[in-house]
Short mmCIF file of C-alpha atoms (C1' of nucleotides) in Angstrom, two decimals:
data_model
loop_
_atom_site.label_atom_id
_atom_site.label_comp_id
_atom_site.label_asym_id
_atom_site.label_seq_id
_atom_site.Cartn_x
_atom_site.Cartn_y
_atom_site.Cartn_z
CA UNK N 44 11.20 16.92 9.56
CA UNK N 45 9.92 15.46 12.50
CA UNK N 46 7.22 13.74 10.16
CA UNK N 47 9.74 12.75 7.58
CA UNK N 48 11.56 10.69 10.16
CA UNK N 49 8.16 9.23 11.21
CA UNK N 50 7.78 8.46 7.71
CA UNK N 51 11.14 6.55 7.33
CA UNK N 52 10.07 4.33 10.31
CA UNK N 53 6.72 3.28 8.79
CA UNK N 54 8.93 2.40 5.29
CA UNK N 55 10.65 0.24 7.83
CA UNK N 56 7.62 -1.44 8.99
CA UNK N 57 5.83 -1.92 6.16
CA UNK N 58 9.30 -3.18 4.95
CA UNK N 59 10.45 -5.55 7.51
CA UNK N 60 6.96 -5.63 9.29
CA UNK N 61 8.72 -4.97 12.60
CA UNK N 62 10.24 -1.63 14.66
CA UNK N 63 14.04 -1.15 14.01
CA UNK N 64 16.25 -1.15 17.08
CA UNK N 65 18.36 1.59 18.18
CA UNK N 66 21.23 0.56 16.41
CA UNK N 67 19.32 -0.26 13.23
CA UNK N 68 17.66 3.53 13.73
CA UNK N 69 20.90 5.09 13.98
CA UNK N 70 22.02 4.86 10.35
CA UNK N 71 18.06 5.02 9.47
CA UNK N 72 18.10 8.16 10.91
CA UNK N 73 21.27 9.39 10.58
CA UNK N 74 22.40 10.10 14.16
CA UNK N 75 25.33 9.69 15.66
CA UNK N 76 24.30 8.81 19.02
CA UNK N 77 21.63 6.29 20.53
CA UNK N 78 20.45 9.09 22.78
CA UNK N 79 19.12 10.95 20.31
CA UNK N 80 16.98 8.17 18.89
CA UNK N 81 15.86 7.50 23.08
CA UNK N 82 14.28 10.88 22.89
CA UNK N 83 13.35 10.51 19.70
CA UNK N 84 11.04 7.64 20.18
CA UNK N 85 9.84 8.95 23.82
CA UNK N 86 8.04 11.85 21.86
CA UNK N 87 6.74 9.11 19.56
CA UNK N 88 5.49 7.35 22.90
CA UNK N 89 3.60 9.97 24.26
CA UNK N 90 2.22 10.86 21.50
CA UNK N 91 0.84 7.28 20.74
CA UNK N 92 2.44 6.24 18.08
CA UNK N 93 4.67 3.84 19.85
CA UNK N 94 4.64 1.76 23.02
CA UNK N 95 6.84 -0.17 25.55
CA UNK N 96 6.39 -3.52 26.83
CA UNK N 97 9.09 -5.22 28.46
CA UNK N 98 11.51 -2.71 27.38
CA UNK N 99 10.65 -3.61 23.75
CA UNK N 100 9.19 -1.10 21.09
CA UNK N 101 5.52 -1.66 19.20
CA UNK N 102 3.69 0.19 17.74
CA UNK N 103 0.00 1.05 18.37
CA UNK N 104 -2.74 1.20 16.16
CA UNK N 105 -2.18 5.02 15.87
CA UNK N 106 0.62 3.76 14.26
CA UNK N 107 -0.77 1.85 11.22
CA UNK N 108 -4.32 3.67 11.40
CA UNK N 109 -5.05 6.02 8.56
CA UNK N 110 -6.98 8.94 9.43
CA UNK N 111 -10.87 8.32 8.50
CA UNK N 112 -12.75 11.18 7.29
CA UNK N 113 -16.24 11.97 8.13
CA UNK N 114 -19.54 12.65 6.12
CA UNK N 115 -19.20 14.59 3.33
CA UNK N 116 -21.05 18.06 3.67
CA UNK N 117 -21.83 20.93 1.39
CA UNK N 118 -19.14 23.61 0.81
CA UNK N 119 -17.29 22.51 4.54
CA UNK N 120 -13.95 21.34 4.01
CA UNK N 121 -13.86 17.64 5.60
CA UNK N 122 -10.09 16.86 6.27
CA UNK N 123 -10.62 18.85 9.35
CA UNK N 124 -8.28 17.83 12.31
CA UNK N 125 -11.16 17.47 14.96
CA UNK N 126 -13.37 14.88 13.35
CA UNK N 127 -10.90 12.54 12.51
CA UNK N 128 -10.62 9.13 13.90
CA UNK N 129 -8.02 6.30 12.80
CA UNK N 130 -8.97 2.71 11.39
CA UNK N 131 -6.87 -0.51 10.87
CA UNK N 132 -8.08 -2.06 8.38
CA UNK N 133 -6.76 -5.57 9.15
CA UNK N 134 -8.32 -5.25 12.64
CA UNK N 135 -11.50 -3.63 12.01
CA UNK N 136 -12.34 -6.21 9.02
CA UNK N 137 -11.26 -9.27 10.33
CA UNK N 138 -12.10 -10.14 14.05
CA UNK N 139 -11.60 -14.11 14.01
CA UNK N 140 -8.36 -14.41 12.06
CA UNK N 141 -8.19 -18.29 12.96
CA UNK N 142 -11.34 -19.15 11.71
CA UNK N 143 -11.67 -16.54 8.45
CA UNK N 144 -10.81 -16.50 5.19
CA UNK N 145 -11.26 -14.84 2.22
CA UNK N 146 -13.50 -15.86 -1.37
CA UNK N 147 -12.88 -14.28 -4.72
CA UNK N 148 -16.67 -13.65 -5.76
CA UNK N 149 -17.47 -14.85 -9.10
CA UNK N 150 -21.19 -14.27 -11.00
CA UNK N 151 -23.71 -11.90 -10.26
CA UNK N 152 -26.25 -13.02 -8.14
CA UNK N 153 -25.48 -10.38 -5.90
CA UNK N 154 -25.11 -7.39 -7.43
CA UNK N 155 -28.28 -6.18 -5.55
CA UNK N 156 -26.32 -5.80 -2.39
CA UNK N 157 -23.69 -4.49 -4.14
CA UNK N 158 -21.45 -8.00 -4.64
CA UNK N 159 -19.71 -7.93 -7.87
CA UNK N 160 -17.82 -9.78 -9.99
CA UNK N 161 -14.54 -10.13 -8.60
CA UNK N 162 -14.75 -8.38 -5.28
CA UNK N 163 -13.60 -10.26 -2.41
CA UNK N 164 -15.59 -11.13 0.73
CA UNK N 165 -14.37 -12.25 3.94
CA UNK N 166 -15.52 -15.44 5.02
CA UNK N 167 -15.98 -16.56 9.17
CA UNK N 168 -16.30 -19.86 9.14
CA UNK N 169 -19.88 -21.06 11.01
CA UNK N 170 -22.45 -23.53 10.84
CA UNK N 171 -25.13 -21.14 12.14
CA UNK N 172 -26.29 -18.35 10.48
CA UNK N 173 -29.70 -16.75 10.71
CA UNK N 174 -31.92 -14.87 8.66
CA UNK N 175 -30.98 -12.50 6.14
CA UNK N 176 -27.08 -13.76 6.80
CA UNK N 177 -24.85 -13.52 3.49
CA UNK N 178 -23.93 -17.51 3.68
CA UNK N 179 -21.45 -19.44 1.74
CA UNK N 180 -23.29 -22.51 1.78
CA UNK N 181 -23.48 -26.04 0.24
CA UNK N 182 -27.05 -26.93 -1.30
CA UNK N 183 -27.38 -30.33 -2.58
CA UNK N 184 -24.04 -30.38 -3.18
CA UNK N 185 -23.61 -27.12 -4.83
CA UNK N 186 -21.08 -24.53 -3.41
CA UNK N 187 -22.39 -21.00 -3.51
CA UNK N 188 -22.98 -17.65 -2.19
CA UNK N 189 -25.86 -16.99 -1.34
CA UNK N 190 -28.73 -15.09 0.85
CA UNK N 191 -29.87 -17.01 3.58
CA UNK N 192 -33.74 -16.76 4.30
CA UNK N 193 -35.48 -18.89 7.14
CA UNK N 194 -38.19 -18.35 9.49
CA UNK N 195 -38.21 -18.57 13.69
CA UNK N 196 -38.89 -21.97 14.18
CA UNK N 197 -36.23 -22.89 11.08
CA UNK N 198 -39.05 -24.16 8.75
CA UNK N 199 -38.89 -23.12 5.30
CA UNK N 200 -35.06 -22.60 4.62
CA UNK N 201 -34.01 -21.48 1.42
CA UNK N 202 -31.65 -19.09 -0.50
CA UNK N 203 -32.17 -16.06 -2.14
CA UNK N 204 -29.87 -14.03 -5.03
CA UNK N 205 -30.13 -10.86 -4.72
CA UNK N 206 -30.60 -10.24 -7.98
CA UNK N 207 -34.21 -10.67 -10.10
CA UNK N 208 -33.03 -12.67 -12.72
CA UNK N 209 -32.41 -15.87 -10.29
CA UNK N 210 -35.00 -17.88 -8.44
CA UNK N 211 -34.88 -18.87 -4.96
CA UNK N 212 -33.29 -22.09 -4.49
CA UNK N 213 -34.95 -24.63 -2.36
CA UNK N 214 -32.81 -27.14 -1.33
CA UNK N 215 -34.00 -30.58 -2.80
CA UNK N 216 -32.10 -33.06 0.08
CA UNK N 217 -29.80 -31.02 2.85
CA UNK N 218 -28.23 -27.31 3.28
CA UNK N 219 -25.26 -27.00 4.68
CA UNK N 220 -23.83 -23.44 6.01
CA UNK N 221 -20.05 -23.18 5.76
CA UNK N 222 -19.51 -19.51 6.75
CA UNK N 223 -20.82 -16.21 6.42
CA UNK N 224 -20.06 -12.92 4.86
CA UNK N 225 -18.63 -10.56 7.34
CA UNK N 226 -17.06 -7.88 4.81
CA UNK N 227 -17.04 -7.32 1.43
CA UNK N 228 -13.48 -5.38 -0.56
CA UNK N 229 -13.46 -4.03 -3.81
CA UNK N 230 -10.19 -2.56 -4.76
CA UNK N 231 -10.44 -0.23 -7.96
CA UNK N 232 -8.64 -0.34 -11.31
CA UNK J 1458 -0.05 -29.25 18.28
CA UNK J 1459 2.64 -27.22 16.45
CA UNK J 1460 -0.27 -25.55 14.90
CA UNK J 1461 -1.80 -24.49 18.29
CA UNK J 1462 1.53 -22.42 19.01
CA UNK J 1463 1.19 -20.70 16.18
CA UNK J 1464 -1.94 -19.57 17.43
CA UNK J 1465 -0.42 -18.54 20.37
CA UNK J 1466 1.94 -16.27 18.46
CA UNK J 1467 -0.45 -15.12 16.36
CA UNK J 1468 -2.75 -14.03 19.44
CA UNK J 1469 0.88 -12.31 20.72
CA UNK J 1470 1.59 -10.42 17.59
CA UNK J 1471 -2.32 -9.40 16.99
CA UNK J 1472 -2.40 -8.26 20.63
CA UNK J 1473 1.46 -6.34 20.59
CA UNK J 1474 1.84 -5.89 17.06
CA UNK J 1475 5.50 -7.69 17.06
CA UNK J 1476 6.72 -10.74 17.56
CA UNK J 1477 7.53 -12.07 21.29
CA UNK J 1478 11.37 -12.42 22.20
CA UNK J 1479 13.03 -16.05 22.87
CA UNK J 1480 12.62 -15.18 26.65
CA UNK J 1481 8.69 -14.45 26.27
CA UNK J 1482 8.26 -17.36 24.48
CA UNK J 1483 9.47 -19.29 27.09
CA UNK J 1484 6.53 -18.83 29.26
CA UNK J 1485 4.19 -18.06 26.08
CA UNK J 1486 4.74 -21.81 24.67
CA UNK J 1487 5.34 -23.67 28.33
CA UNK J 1488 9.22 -24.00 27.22
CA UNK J 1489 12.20 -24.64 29.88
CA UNK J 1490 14.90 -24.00 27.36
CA UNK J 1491 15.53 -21.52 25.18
CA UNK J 1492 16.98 -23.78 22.83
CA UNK J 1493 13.60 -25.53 22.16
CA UNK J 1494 12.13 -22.27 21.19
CA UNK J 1495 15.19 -21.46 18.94
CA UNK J 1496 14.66 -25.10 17.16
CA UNK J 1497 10.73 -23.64 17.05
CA UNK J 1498 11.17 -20.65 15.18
CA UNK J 1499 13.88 -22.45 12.65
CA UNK J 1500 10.96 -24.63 11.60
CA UNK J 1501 8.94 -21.93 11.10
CA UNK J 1502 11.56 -20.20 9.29
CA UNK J 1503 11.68 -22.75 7.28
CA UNK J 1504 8.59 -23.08 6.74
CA UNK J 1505 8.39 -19.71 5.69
CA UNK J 1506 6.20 -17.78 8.23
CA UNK J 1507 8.91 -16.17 9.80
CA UNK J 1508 11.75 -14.60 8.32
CA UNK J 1509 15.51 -13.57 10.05
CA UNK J 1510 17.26 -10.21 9.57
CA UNK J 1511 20.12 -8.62 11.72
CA UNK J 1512 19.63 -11.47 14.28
CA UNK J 1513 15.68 -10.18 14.55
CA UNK J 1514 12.65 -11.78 13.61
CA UNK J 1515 9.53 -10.51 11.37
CA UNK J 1516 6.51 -12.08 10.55
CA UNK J 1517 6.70 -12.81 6.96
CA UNK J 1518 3.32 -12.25 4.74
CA UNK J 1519 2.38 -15.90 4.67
CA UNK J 1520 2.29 -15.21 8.93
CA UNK J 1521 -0.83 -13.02 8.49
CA UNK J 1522 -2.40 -14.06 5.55
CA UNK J 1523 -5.35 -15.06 5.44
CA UNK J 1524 -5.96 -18.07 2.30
CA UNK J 1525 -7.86 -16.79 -0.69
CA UNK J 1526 -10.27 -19.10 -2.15
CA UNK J 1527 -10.95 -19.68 -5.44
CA UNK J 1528 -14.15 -19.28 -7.55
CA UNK J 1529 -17.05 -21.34 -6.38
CA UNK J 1530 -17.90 -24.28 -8.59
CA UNK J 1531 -21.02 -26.45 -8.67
CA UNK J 1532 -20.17 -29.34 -6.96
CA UNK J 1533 -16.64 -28.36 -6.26
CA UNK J 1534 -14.85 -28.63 -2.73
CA UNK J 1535 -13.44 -25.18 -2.69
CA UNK J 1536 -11.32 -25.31 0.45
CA UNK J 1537 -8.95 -28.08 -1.66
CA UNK J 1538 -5.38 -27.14 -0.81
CA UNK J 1539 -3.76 -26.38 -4.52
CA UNK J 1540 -5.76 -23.61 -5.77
CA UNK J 1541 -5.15 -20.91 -2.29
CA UNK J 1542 -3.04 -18.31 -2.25
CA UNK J 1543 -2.84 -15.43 0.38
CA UNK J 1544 -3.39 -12.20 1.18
CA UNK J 1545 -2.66 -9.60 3.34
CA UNK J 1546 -5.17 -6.64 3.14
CA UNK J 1547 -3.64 -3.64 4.45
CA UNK J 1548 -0.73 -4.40 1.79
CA UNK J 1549 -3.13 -5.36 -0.85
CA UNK J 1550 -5.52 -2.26 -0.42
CA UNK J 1551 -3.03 0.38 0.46
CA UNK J 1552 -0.63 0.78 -1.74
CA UNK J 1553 0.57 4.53 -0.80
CA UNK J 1554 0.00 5.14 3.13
CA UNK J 1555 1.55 8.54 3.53
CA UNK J 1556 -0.90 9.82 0.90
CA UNK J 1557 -4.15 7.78 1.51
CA UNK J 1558 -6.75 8.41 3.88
CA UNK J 1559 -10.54 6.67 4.78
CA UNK J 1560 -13.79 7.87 4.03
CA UNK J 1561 -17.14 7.12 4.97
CA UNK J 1562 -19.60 7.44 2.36
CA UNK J 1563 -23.27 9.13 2.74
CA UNK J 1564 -26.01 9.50 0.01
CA UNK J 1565 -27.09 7.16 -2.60
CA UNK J 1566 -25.29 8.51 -5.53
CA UNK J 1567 -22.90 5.59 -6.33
CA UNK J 1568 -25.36 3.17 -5.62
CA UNK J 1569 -25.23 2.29 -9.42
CA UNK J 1570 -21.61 0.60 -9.07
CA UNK J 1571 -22.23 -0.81 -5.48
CA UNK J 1572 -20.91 1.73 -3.36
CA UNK J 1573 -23.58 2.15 -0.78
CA UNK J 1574 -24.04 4.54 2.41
CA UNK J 1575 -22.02 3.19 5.27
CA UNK J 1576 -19.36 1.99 3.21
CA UNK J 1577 -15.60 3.41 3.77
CA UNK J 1578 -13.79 4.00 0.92
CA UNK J 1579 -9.94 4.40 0.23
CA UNK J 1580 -8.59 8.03 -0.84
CA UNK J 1581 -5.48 8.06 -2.40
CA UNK J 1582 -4.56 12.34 -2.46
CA UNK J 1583 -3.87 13.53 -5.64
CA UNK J 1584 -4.86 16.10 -8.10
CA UNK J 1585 -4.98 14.47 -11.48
CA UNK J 1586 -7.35 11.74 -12.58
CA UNK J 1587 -8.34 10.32 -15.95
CA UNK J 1588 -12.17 9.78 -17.33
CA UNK J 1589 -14.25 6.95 -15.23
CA UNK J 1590 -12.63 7.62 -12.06
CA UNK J 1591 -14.16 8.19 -8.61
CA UNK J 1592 -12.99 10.91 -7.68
CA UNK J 1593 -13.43 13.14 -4.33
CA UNK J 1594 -13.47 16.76 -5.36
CA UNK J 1595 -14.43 20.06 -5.02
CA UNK J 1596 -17.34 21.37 -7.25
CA UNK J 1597 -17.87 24.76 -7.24
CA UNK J 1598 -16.73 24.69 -3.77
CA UNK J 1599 -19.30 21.81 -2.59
CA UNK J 1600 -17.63 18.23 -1.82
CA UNK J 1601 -18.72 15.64 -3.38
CA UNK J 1602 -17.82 11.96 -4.34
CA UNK J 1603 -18.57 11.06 -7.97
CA UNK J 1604 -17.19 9.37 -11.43
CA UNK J 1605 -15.23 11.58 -13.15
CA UNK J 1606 -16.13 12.65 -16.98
CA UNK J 1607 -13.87 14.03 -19.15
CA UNK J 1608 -12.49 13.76 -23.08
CA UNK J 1609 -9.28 12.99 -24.42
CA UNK J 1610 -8.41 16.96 -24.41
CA UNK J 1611 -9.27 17.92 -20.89
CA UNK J 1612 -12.45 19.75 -22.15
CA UNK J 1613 -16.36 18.87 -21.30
CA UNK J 1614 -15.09 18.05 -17.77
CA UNK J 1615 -18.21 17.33 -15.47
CA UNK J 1616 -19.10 14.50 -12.19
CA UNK J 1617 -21.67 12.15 -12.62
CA UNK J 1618 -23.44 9.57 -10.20
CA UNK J 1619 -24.43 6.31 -10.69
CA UNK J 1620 -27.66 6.48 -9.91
CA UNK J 1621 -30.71 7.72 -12.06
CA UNK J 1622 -32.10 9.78 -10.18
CA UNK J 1623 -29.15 12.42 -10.24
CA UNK J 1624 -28.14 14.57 -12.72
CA UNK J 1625 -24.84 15.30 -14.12
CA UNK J 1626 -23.23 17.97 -12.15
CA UNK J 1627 -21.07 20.30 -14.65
CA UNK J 1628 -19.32 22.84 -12.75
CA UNK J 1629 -20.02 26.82 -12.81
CA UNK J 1630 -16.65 28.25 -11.90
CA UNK J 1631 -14.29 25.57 -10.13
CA UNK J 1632 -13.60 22.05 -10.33
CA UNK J 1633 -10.86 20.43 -8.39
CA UNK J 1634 -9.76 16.96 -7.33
CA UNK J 1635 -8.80 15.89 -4.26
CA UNK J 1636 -8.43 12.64 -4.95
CA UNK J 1637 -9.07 9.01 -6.46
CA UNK J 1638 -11.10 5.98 -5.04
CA UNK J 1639 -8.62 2.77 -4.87
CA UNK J 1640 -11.37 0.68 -2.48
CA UNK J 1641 -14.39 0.14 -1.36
CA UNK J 1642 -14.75 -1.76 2.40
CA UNK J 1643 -18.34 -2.86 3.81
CA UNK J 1644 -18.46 -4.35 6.98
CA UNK J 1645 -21.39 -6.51 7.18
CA UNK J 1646 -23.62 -6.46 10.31
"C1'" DT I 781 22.43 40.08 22.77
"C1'" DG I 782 21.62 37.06 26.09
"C1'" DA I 783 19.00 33.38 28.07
"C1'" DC I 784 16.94 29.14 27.69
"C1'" DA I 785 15.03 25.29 25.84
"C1'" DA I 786 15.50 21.73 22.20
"C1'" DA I 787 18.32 18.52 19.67
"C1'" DG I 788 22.36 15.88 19.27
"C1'" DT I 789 27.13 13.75 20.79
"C1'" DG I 790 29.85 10.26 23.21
"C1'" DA I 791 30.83 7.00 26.48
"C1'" DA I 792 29.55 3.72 29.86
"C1'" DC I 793 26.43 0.00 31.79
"C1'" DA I 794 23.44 -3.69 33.43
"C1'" DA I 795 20.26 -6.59 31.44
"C1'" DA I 796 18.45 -9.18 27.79
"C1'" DT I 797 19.18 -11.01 23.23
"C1'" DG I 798 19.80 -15.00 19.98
"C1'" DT I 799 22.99 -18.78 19.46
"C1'" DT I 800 25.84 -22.72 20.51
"C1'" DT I 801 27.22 -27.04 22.61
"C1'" DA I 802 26.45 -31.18 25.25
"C1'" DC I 803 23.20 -34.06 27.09
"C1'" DT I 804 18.51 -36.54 28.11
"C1'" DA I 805 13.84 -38.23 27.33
"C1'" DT I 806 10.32 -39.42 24.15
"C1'" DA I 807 8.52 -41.23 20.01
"C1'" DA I 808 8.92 -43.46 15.50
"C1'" DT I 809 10.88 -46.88 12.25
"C1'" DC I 810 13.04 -50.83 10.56
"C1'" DG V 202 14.36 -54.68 20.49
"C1'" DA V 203 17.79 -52.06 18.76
"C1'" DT V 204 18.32 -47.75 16.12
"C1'" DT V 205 17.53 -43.35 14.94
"C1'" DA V 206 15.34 -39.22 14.50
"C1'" DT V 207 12.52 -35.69 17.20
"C1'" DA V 208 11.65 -32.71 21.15
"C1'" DG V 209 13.17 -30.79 25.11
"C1'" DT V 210 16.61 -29.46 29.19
"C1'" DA V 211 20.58 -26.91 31.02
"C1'" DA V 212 24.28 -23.96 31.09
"C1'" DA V 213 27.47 -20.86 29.03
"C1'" DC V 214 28.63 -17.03 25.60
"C1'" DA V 215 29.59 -13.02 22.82
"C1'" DT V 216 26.61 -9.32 21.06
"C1'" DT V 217 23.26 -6.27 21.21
"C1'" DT V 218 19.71 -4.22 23.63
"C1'" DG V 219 17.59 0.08 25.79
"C1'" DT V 220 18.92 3.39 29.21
"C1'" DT V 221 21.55 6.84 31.77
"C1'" DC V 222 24.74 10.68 32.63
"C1'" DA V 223 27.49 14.60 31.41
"C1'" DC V 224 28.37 17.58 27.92
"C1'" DT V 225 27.97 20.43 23.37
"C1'" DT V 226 25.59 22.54 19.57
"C1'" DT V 227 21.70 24.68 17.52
"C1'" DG V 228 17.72 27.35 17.28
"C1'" DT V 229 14.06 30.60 19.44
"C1'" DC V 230 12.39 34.51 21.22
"C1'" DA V 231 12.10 38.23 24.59
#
DNA sequence: TGACAAAGTGAACAAATGTTTACTATAATC
DNA sequence: GATTATAGTAAACATTTGTTCACTTTGTCA
């Protein structure tokens, strides 16, 4: 009940990718009356779904988060309510929005670290990047995705696949990093 | 310029999760007049970012997408402008909210088609899944996270891993699903 | 059954909303 | 250098906003 109303509101968002107003929550809900939708959402404020700012409505991450399960154990039943935290996906992948973006992997000189085909990484832009960093990187004029390997005193740079049948690749004239790998999505099927 | 105010929304709507009102903006973007935001915005309608309904404004897709690159080619700028399109992940990895949930993955057993420990993948609850799935599900009352085997008529039903050094797991009394893998997520570092 | 809390109605209200119009300053273009 | 578009100011406006108050209905449980 309570939960299917909740439910109608996150259609709404995921819709219009903002809160409805009162008014607009009237017919969403079916009410007759704004009050009912001002207690309505005050129960959906302190429980932490929702919150006011200058007398406007957002929602909080509680909002978006799905729950996130924990380890996997023999014969107990995981879904439990008390080891369940929430995750935003869009937050918790991508801290630098301004400076990220995202590369459709192609080949498999990666598979070793489990980077396929067609999975997609998110790059943050950087010059930098130190050892053992997942770079996308420009080696005498080549683009590609590679493993960075270096030493302390940045002698001996040079990338590594992470997968046997490839060499390392030393650059000939210049190296230049363009970003690293911060996360790595797969979607299934 | 223009660019750096979108920045500044962007910053709003990451930190509020909605979109500032005409009066916020005032002070947000240094304005005097409200009209200069209102011109503001209409760009950015136009320009597709932002979109107008009941007299409200939403972020449209394009406002939090982040560019997807294309494949990496020797000697190829990939960054050039014609070949990105964008992406939003929490629409592009969650399809069904209400019935998905997060998991993070222990053991080695899917190693074999890159899903390591550490990695969270994305549940989507249901009870039903076809052969070659990765499936969460109930073995003989132990949970587990494995491909799916099964023929064409439901019989010879049994979980495998992808990694050698399991065996198949064919179950004694019970076998039931839980639900299907849609995603994998790694967050590197 | 009666008491009491929870859930919803209806009307009223100040404050804030997005929009419009008229005007000015700045920058760009021929 | 005159012209014209661009960017911003200022004030006024009808609508809509979220909130409040008083009241009614519905459901719960002792």
């Amino acid at each position: 009940m309570a939960i299917d109303r909740f439910n109608i509101l996150k259609k709404f968002f995921k819709k219009h990718r903002r809160l409805p107003s009162y008014s607009e929550m009237l017919s969403l809900f079916g009410f007759a009356s704004k009050n009912a939708v001002f207690k309505l959402i005050n129960r959906w404020v302190d429980e932490g779904f929702i919150k006011k700012y200058n007398k406007k409505l957002s929602p909080t991450p509680k909002f978006f988060a799905l729950p996130l399960v924990g380890i996997i154990k023999a014969g107990f039943p995981i879904l439990a309510e008390e080891n369940k935290s929430y995750l935003t996906l869009d937050d918790y992948l991508i801290e630098n929005p301004a400076f990220s973006f995202l590369l459709k992997v192609n080949g498999d000189s990666l598979i070793g670290i489990g980077i396929f085909e067609g999975d997609i990484v998110i790059i943050e832009q950087k010059k930098e990047a130190k050892n053992g960093d997942i770079v996308l990187a420009q080696i005498d004029n080549e683009w590609t995705l590679k493993i960075l390997k270096k030493d302390r005193i940045n002698r001996n740079i040079y990338l590594q696949a992470a997968n046997p049948k490839y060499p390392n690749f030393f650059p000939q004239q210049e190296l230049n990093i363009h970003g690293i790998v911060k996360a790595v999505i797969r979607k299934i099927n």
